[in-house]
mmCIF file of C-alpha atoms in Angstrom:
data_model
loop_
_atom_site.group_PDB
_atom_site.id
_atom_site.type_symbol
_atom_site.label_atom_id
_atom_site.label_comp_id
_atom_site.label_asym_id
_atom_site.label_seq_id
_atom_site.Cartn_x
_atom_site.Cartn_y
_atom_site.Cartn_z
ATOM 1 C CA MET A 1 24.337 57.850 43.289
ATOM 2 C CA SER A 2 26.365 57.573 40.072
ATOM 3 C CA TRP A 3 29.553 58.148 42.123
ATOM 4 C CA ARG A 4 29.083 54.907 44.053
ATOM 5 C CA VAL A 5 31.119 52.062 42.601
ATOM 6 C CA GLN A 6 29.754 48.716 43.658
ATOM 7 C CA SER A 7 31.713 45.482 43.121
ATOM 8 C CA SER A 8 31.031 41.887 44.012
ATOM 9 C CA LEU A 9 33.692 41.969 46.747
ATOM 10 C CA LEU A 10 32.408 42.058 50.311
ATOM 11 C CA GLU A 11 33.803 44.889 52.344
ATOM 12 C CA SER A 12 33.234 43.206 55.677
ATOM 13 C CA SER A 13 32.756 39.697 56.959
ATOM 14 C CA ASP A 14 30.662 40.940 59.922
ATOM 15 C CA ILE A 15 27.220 41.157 58.389
ATOM 16 C CA TYR A 16 24.051 40.716 60.402
ATOM 17 C CA GLY A 17 20.366 40.465 59.729
ATOM 18 C CA ARG A 18 20.370 39.067 56.146
ATOM 19 C CA GLU A 19 20.787 35.301 56.731
ATOM 20 C CA ASP A 20 17.125 34.441 56.114
ATOM 21 C CA ASP A 21 16.999 36.544 52.895
ATOM 22 C CA LYS A 22 20.307 35.023 51.741
ATOM 23 C CA LYS A 23 19.084 31.466 52.367
ATOM 24 C CA ALA A 24 15.801 32.125 50.511
ATOM 25 C CA ILE A 25 17.556 33.524 47.430
ATOM 26 C CA ILE A 26 20.147 30.819 47.373
ATOM 27 C CA GLY A 27 17.421 28.191 47.674
ATOM 28 C CA PHE A 28 15.694 29.761 44.719
ATOM 29 C CA LEU A 29 18.937 29.826 42.665
ATOM 30 C CA LEU A 30 19.838 26.184 43.479
ATOM 31 C CA ASP A 31 16.365 24.811 42.799
ATOM 32 C CA ASP A 32 16.736 22.216 40.050
ATOM 33 C CA SER A 33 13.076 22.225 39.038
ATOM 34 C CA PRO A 34 12.795 21.836 35.255
ATOM 35 C CA ASP A 35 11.708 25.279 34.204
ATOM 36 C CA ASP A 36 13.059 26.955 31.104
ATOM 37 C CA LYS A 37 11.752 30.369 31.996
ATOM 38 C CA LEU A 38 14.067 33.227 32.906
ATOM 39 C CA SER A 39 13.625 34.231 36.532
ATOM 40 C CA VAL A 40 14.329 37.604 38.118
ATOM 41 C CA ILE A 41 14.904 38.160 41.746
ATOM 42 C CA SER A 42 14.236 41.720 42.714
ATOM 43 C CA VAL A 43 15.788 43.118 45.854
ATOM 44 C CA GLU A 44 14.175 46.468 46.686
ATOM 45 C CA GLY A 45 14.335 49.005 49.433
ATOM 46 C CA ILE A 46 15.517 52.462 50.357
ATOM 47 C CA GLY A 47 19.199 53.265 50.335
ATOM 48 C CA GLY A 48 21.238 51.759 53.133
ATOM 49 C CA VAL A 49 19.124 48.748 54.013
ATOM 50 C CA GLY A 50 21.699 46.267 52.574
ATOM 51 C CA LYS A 51 20.493 45.429 49.070
ATOM 52 C CA THR A 52 23.974 45.370 47.611
ATOM 53 C CA THR A 53 25.369 43.563 50.644
ATOM 54 C CA LEU A 54 22.692 40.889 50.273
ATOM 55 C CA ALA A 55 23.577 40.520 46.580
ATOM 56 C CA GLN A 56 27.305 40.264 47.448
ATOM 57 C CA LEU A 57 26.579 37.563 50.038
ATOM 58 C CA VAL A 58 24.577 35.495 47.566
ATOM 59 C CA TYR A 59 27.012 36.052 44.680
ATOM 60 C CA ASN A 60 30.075 35.012 46.828
ATOM 61 C CA ASP A 61 28.329 31.978 48.450
ATOM 62 C CA ALA A 62 30.316 28.750 47.821
ATOM 63 C CA LYS A 63 27.156 26.859 46.771
ATOM 64 C CA VAL A 64 26.237 29.503 44.186
ATOM 65 C CA GLU A 65 29.829 29.575 42.870
ATOM 66 C CA GLY A 66 29.779 25.728 42.539
ATOM 67 C CA LYS A 67 26.412 25.641 40.794
ATOM 68 C CA PHE A 68 27.181 28.167 37.957
ATOM 69 C CA ASN A 69 30.048 27.926 35.518
ATOM 70 C CA LEU A 70 29.556 31.552 34.587
ATOM 71 C CA ARG A 71 28.661 34.447 36.863
ATOM 72 C CA ALA A 72 28.667 38.154 36.219
ATOM 73 C CA TRP A 73 28.448 41.209 38.526
ATOM 74 C CA VAL A 74 27.014 44.319 36.947
ATOM 75 C CA CYS A 75 25.812 47.422 38.684
ATOM 76 C CA VAL A 76 22.635 48.765 37.099
ATOM 77 C CA ALA A 77 22.334 52.546 37.580
ATOM 78 C CA THR A 78 19.141 54.362 38.511
ATOM 79 C CA THR A 79 18.754 55.326 34.801
ATOM 80 C CA PHE A 80 18.657 51.965 33.047
ATOM 81 C CA ASP A 81 20.647 51.866 29.828
ATOM 82 C CA PRO A 82 20.394 48.438 28.137
ATOM 83 C CA VAL A 83 23.416 49.111 25.877
ATOM 84 C CA ASN A 84 25.727 49.815 28.752
ATOM 85 C CA VAL A 85 24.346 47.008 30.945
ATOM 86 C CA THR A 86 24.702 44.473 28.128
ATOM 87 C CA LYS A 87 28.251 45.681 27.421
ATOM 88 C CA ALA A 88 29.123 45.439 31.070
ATOM 89 C CA ILE A 89 27.836 41.875 31.261
ATOM 90 C CA ILE A 90 29.832 40.853 28.145
ATOM 91 C CA GLU A 91 32.982 42.490 29.553
ATOM 92 C CA ASP A 92 32.590 40.810 32.921
ATOM 93 C CA ILE A 93 32.177 37.309 31.522
ATOM 94 C CA THR A 94 34.882 37.688 28.865
ATOM 95 C CA SER A 95 37.348 39.833 30.923
ATOM 96 C CA SER A 96 37.918 41.951 27.824
ATOM 97 C CA PRO A 97 36.601 45.251 26.471
ATOM 98 C CA CYS A 98 33.522 45.282 24.271
ATOM 99 C CA ASN A 99 33.466 47.991 21.591
ATOM 100 C CA MET A 100 30.027 47.266 20.064
ATOM 101 C CA VAL A 101 27.379 49.910 20.268
ATOM 102 C CA ASN A 102 24.359 48.394 18.590
ATOM 103 C CA LEU A 103 21.923 46.871 21.135
ATOM 104 C CA ASN A 104 20.934 43.982 18.826
ATOM 105 C CA SER A 105 24.520 43.088 18.125
ATOM 106 C CA LEU A 106 25.350 43.268 21.828
ATOM 107 C CA GLN A 107 22.475 41.044 22.845
ATOM 108 C CA THR A 108 23.196 38.611 20.063
ATOM 109 C CA GLU A 109 26.853 38.407 21.242
ATOM 110 C CA LEU A 110 25.728 37.994 24.876
ATOM 111 C CA LYS A 111 23.332 35.199 23.905
ATOM 112 C CA LYS A 112 26.191 33.459 22.069
ATOM 113 C CA LYS A 113 28.505 33.766 25.078
ATOM 114 C CA LEU A 114 25.824 32.461 27.429
ATOM 115 C CA THR A 115 24.970 29.465 25.278
ATOM 116 C CA ASP A 116 28.633 28.517 24.784
#
């Protein structure tokens, strides 16, 4: 699957069958309950069931765009590499290349960017 390039851009506006899932995830993201814990929303399933499409729908929703000053779209490969994922997040939020290779430095830089 490494050949598949996935971006945040929707390929089609005619998408059916994910409205309930989309509403549930957006409701979770827009919840203003005072909770300082990091939350993870996992979308799982076999290939072709619409996981990426659901993520695109949520990411591009006007309410989600309005809620967050900073958003990043990063594709995480089957083989998770924290260095590459952290670099990709930094590059997406800064719109510039990141040449760091040390995981601690990368994560420190990401934390700085996110708290700014």
